[in-house]
mmCIF file of C-alpha atoms in Angstrom:
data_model
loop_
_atom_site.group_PDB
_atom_site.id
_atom_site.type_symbol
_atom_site.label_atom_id
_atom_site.label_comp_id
_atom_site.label_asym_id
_atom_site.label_seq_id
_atom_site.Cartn_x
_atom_site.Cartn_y
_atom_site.Cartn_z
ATOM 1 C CA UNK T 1 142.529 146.134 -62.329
ATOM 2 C CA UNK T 2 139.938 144.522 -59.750
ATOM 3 C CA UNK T 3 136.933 145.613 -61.795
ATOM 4 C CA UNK T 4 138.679 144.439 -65.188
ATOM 5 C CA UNK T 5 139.093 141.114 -63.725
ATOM 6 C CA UNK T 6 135.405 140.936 -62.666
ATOM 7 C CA UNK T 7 134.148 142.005 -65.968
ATOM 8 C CA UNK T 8 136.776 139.075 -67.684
ATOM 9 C CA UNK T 9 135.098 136.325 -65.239
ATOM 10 C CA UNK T 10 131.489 137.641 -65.687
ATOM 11 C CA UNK T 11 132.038 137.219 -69.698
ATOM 12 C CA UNK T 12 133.126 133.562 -69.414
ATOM 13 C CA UNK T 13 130.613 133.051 -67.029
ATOM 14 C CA UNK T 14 128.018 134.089 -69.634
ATOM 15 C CA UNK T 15 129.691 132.229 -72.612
ATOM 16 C CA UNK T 16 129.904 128.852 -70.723
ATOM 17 C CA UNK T 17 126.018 128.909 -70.066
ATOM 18 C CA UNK T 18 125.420 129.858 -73.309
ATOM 19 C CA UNK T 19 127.090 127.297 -74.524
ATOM 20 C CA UNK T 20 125.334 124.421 -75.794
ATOM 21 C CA UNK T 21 126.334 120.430 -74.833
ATOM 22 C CA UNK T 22 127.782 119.051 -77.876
ATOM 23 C CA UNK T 23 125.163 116.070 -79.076
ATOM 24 C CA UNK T 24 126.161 112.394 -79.909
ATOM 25 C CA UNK T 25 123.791 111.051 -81.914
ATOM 26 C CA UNK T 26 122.832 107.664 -79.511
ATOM 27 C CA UNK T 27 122.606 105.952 -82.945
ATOM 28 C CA UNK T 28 125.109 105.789 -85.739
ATOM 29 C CA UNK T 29 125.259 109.186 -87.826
ATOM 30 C CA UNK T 30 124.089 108.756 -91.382
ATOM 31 C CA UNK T 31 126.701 108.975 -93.848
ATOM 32 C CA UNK T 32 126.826 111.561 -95.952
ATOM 33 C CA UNK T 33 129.886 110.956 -97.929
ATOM 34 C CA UNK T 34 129.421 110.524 -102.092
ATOM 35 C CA UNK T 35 127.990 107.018 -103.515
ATOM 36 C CA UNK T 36 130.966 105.505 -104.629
ATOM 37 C CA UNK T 37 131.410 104.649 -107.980
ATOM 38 C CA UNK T 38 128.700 102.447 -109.658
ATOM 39 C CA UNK T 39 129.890 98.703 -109.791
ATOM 40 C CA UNK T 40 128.620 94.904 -112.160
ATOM 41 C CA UNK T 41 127.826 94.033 -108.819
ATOM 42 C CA UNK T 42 125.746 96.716 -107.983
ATOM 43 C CA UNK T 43 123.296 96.120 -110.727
ATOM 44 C CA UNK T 44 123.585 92.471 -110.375
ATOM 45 C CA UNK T 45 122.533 92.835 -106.673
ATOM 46 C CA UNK T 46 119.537 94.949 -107.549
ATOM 47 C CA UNK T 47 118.020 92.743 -110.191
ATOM 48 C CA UNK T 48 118.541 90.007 -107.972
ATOM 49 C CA UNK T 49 116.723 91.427 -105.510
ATOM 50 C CA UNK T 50 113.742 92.472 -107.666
ATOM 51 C CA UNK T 51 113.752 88.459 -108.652
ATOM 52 C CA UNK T 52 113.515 87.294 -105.290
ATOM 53 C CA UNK T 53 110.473 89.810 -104.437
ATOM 54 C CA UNK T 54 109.102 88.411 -107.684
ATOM 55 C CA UNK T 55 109.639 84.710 -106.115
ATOM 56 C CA UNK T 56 108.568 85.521 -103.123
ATOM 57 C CA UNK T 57 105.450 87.385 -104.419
ATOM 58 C CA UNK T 58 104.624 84.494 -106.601
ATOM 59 C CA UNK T 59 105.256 81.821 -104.020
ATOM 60 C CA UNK T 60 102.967 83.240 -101.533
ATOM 61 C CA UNK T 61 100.112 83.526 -103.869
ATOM 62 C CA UNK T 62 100.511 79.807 -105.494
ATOM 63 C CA UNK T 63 101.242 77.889 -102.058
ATOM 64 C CA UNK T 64 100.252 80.377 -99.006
ATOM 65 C CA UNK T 65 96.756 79.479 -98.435
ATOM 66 C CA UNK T 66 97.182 76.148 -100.181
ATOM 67 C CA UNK T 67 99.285 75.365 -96.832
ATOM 68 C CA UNK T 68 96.887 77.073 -94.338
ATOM 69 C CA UNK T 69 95.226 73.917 -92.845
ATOM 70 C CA UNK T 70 98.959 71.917 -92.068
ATOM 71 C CA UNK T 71 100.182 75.019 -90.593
ATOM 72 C CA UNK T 72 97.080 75.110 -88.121
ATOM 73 C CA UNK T 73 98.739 72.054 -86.960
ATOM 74 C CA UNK T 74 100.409 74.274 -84.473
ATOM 75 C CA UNK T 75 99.207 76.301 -81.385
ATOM 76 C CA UNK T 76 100.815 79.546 -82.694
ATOM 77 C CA UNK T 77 98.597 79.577 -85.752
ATOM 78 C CA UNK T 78 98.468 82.642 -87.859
ATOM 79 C CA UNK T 79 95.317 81.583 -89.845
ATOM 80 C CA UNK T 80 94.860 83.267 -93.530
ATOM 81 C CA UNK T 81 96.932 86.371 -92.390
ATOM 82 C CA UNK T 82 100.391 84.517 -93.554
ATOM 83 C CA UNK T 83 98.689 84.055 -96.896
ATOM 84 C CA UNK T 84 97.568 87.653 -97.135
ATOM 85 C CA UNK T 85 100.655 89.393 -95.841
ATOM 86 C CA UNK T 86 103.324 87.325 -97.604
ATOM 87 C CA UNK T 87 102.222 88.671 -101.279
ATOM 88 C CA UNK T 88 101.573 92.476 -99.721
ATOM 89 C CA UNK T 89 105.460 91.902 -98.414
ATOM 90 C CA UNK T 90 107.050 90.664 -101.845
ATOM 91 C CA UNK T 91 105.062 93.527 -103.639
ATOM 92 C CA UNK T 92 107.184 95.910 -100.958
ATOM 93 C CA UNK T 93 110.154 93.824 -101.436
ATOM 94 C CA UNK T 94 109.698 94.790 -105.675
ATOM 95 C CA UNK T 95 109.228 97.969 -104.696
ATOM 96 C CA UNK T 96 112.192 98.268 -102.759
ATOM 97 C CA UNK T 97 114.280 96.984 -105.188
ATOM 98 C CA UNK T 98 113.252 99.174 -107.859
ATOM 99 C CA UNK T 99 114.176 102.216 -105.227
ATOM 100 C CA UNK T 100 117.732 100.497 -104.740
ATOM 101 C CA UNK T 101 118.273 100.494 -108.536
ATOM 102 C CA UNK T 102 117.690 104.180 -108.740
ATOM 103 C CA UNK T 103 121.183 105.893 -109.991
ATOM 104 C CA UNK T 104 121.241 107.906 -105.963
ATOM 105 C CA UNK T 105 121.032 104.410 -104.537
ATOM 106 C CA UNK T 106 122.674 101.787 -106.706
ATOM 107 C CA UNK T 107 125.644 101.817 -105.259
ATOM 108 C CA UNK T 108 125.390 103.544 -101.830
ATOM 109 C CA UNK T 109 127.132 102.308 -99.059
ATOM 110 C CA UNK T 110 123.897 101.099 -97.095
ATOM 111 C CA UNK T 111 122.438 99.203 -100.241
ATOM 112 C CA UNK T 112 125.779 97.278 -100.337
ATOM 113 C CA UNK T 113 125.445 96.637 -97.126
ATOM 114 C CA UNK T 114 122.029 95.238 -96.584
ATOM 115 C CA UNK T 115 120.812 94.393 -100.633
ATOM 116 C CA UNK T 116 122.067 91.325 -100.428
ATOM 117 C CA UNK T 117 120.510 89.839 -96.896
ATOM 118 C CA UNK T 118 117.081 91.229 -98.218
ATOM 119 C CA UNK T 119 117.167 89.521 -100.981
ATOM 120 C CA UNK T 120 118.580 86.082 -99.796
ATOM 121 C CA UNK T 121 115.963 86.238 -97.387
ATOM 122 C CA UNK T 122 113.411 86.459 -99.808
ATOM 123 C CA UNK T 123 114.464 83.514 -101.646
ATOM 124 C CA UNK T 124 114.936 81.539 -98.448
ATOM 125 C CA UNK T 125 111.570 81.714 -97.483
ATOM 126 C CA UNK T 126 110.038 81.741 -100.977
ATOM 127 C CA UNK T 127 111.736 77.837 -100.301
ATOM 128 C CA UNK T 128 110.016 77.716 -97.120
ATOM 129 C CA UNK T 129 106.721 77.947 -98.598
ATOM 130 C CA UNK T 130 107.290 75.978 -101.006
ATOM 131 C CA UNK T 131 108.952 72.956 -98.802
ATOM 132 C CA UNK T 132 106.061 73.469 -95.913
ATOM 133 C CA UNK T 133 103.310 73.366 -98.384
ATOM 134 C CA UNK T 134 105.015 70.124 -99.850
ATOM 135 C CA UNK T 135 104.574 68.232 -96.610
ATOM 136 C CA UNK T 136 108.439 68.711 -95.669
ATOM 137 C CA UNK T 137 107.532 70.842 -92.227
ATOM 138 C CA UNK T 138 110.831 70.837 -90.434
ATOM 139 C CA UNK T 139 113.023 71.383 -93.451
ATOM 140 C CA UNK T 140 110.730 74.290 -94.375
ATOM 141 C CA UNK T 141 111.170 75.593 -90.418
ATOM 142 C CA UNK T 142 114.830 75.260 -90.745
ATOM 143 C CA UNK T 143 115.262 77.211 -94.396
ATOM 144 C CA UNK T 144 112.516 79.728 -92.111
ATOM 145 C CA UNK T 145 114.673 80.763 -89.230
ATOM 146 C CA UNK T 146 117.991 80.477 -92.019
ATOM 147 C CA UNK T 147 115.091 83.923 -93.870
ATOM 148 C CA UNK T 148 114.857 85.041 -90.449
ATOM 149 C CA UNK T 149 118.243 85.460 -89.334
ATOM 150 C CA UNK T 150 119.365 86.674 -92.521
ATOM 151 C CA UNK T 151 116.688 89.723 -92.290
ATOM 152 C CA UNK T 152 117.475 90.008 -89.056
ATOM 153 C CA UNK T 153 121.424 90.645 -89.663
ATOM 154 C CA UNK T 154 120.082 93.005 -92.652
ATOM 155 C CA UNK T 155 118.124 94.783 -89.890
ATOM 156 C CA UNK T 156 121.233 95.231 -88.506
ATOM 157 C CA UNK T 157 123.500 96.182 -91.354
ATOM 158 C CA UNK T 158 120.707 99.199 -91.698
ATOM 159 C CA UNK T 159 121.419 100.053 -87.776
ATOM 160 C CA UNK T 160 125.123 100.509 -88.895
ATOM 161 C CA UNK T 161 124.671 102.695 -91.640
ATOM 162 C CA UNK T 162 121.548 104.815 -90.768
ATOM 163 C CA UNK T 163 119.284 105.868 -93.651
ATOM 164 C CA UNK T 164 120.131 109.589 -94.747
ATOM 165 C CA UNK T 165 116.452 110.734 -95.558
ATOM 166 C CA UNK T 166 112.883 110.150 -94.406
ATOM 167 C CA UNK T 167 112.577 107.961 -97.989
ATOM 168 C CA UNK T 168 115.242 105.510 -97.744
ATOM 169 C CA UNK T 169 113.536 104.783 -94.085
ATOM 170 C CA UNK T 170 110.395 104.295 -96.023
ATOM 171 C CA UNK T 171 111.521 102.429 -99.349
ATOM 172 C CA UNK T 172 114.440 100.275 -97.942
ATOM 173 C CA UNK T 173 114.494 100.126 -93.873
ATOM 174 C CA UNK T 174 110.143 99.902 -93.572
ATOM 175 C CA UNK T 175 110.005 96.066 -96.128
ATOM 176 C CA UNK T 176 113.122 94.748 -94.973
ATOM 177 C CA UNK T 177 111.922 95.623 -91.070
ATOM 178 C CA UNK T 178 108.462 94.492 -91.219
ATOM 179 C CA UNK T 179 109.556 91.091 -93.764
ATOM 180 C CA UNK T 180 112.140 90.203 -90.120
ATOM 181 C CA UNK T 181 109.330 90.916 -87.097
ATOM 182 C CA UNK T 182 106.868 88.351 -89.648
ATOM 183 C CA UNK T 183 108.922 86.121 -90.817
ATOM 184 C CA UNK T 184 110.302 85.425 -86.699
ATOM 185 C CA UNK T 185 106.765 84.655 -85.935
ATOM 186 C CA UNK T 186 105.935 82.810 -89.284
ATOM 187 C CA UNK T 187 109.183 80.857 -88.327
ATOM 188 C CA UNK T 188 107.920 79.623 -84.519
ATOM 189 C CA UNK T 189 104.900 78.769 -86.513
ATOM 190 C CA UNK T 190 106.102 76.115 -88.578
ATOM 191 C CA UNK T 191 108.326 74.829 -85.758
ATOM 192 C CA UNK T 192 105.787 74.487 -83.707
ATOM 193 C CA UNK T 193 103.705 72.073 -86.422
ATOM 194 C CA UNK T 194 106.694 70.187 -87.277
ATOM 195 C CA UNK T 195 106.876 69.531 -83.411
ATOM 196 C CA UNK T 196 103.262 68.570 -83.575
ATOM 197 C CA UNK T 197 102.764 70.931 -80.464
ATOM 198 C CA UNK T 198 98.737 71.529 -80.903
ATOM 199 C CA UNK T 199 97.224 70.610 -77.723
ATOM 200 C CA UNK T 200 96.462 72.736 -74.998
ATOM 201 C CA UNK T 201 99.199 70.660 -72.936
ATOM 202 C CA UNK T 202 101.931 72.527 -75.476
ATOM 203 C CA UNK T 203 100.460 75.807 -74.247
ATOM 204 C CA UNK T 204 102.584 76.391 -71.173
ATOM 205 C CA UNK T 205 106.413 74.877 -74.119
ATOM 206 C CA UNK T 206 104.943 76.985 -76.489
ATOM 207 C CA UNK T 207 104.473 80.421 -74.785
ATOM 208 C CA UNK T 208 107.773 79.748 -73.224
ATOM 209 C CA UNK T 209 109.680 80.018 -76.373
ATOM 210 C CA UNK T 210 107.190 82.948 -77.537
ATOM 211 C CA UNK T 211 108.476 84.732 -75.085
ATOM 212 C CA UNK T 212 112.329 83.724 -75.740
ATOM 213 C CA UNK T 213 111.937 84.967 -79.178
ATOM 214 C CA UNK T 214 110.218 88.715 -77.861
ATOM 215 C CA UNK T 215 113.561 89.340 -76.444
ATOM 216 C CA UNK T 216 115.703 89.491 -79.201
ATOM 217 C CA UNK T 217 112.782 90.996 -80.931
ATOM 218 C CA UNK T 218 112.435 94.115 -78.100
ATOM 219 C CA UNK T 219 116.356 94.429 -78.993
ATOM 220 C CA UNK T 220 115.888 94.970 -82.571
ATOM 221 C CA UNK T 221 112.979 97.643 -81.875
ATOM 222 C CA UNK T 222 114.880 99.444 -79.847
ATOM 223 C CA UNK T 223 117.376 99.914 -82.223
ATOM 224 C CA UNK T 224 118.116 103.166 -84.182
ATOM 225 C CA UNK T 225 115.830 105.813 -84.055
ATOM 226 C CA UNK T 226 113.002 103.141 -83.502
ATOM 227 C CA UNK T 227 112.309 100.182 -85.885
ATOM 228 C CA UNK T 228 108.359 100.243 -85.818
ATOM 229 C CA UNK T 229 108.198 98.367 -89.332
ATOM 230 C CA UNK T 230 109.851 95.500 -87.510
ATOM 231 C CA UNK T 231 107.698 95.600 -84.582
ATOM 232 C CA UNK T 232 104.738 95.920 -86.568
ATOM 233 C CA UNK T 233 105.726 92.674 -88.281
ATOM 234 C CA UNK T 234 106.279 91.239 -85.190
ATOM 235 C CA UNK T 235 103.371 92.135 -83.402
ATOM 236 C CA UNK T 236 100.727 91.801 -86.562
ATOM 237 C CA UNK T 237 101.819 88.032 -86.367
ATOM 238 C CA UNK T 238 101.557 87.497 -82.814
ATOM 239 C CA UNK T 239 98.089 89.429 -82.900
ATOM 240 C CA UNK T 240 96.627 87.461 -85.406
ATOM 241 C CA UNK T 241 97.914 84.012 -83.865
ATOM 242 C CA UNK T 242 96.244 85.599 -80.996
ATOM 243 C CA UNK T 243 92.862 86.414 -82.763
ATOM 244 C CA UNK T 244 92.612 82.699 -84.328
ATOM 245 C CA UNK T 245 93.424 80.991 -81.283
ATOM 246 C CA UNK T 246 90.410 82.364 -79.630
ATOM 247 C CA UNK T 247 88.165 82.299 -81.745
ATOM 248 C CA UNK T 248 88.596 78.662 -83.126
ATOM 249 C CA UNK T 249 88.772 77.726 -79.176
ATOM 250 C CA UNK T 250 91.916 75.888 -79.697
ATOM 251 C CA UNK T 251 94.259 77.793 -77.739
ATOM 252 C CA UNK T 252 94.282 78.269 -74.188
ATOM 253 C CA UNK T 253 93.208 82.188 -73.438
ATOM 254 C CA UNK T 254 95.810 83.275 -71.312
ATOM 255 C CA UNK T 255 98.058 82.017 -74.197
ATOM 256 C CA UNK T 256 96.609 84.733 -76.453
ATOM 257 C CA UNK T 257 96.345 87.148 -73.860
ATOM 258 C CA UNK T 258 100.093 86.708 -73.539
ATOM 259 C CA UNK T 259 101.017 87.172 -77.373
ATOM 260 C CA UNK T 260 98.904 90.023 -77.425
ATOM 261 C CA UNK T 261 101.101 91.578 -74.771
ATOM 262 C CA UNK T 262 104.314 90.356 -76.118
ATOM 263 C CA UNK T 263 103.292 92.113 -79.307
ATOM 264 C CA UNK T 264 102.708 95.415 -77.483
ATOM 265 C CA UNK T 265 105.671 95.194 -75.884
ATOM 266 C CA UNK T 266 107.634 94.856 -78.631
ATOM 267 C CA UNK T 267 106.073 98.097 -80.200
ATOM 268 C CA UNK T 268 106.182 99.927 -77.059
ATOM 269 C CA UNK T 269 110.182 99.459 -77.112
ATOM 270 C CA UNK T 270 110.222 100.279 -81.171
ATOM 271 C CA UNK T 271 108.213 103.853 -79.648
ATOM 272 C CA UNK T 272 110.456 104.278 -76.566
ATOM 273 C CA UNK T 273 113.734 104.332 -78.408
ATOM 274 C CA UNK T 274 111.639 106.634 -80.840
ATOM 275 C CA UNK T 275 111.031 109.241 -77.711
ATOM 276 C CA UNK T 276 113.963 108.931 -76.136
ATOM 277 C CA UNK T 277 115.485 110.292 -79.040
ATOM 278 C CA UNK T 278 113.067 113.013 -79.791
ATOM 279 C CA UNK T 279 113.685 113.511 -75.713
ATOM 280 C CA UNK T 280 117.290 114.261 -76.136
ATOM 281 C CA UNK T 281 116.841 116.398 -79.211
ATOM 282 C CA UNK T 282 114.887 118.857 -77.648
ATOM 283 C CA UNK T 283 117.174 118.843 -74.722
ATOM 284 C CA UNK T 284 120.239 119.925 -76.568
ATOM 285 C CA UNK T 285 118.174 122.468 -78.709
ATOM 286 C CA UNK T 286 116.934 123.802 -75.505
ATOM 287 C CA UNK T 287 120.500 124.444 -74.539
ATOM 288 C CA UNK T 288 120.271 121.822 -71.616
ATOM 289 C CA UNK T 289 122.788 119.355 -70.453
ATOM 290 C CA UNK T 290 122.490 116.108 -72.148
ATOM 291 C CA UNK T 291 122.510 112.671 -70.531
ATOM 292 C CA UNK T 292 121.761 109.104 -72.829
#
């Protein structure tokens, strides 16, 4: 009786440390329920959205470097980079909206959820170029942060209903990420010329509010399993303010040194949620306790 109750104890013993810790994904679990069925407002949404990439595409191209010298009116200047990036992002933004009109995506729960931010943003700051580069700066700032927010809240829409393959992270999460980290710099930009803040004396106001804006930024790129697209956006914008600040002389240099940094922080949070992740996977496949 003794020995059978030693061999009993021995056997759970084994089982519970062979037992692997459940895992909770740290990040909403994609869902992998069927599309529902295909709605008028489904394919209204995803030709609208392929119009606004158009917009935006051909916005950029007839009034982005047309605007280039009244946006240099501002301390955080992004030079010729805004008029180069803008048309690569509405191409992405076409792109994306041809992937969202594909029949496995038309309706799914995550293009419902987020089609419509991307593609009011768009628009919004397809108006933004048009109103800065029409000498209207802080109407085209405000109808800027109104682009930014609203990618912003997609961003977040796509936290809440995580992509369910490697290509929806590339064709819908990557242009609607990286068009938010750009468009939040692009947005301080023109605020900062409508303010008329272009002396070194603005330096100290301006890097200040760089600085605000990083924070929410961080948050967003430590979101999910990582939102590098967004913190590439981010930090492109900031590096290239950066870049033109020194080398036109018109900036202070521990201004850019600063942006530079903020930029690399903000990817270095995007990577940090991306190994944390990759931390605790390995963790739980190694059979070890689990603690996020």
């Amino acid at each position: 009786m003794q020995l059978r109750t030693l061999v009993g104890s021995a056997q759970r013993a084994i089982a519970e440390s062979t037992r692997r810790p459940a895992f909770e994904l740290p990040y909403t679990a994609p869902d992998l329920r069927p599309n529902p069925a295909v709605e008028v407002f489904d394919k209204v949404r995803a030709g609208l959205f392929a119009l606004s990439g158009v917009l935006l595409l051909a916005t950029s191209l007839a009034f982005g470097a047309g605007m280039d010298a009244r946006s240099q009116a501002s301390l955080l200047d992004t030079g010729l980079v805004h008029a180069v990036i803008w048309p690569v992002i509405g191409i992405a933004l076409i792109a994306s909206a041809a992937f969202s009109a594909l029949p496995a995506q038309l309706s799914s729960r995550r293009q419902r959820a987020a089609g419509i931010h991307a593609l009011s943003a768009a628009a919004l700051l397809s108006c933004a170029l048009t109103l800065a580069s029409g000498f209207l700066p802080w109407t085209a700032a405000a109808v800027s942060a109104a682009a930014a927010g609203i990618a912003l809240y997609g961003v977040h829409q796509l936290n809440l209903n995580t992509a369910r393959n490697r290509t929806e992270r590339i064709a819908t999460d990557m242009p609607l990420g990286f068009f938010a980290g750009f468009a939040l710099v692009y947005t301080l930009q023109l605020v900062f010329a409508a303010a008329g803040w272009n002396e070194p004396g603005h330096a100290l106001a301006v890097s200040l509010v760089a600085v605000a804006a990083a924070v929410p930024a961080a948050v967003f790129a430590h979101s999910e399993r990582g939102r590098h697209a967004f913190a590439s956006g981010f930090g492109l914008a900031l590096a290239a303010a950066a870049a033109q600040g020194w080398m036109l002389g018109a900036t202070p240099l521990w201004a850019c040194v600063l942006w530079v940094f903020l930029a690399i922080v903000v990817f270095v949070c995007a990577e940090n949620r991306r190994f944390q992740i990759s931390h605790a996977e390995h963790r739980v496949q190694a059979g070890r306790t689990l603690d996020f």
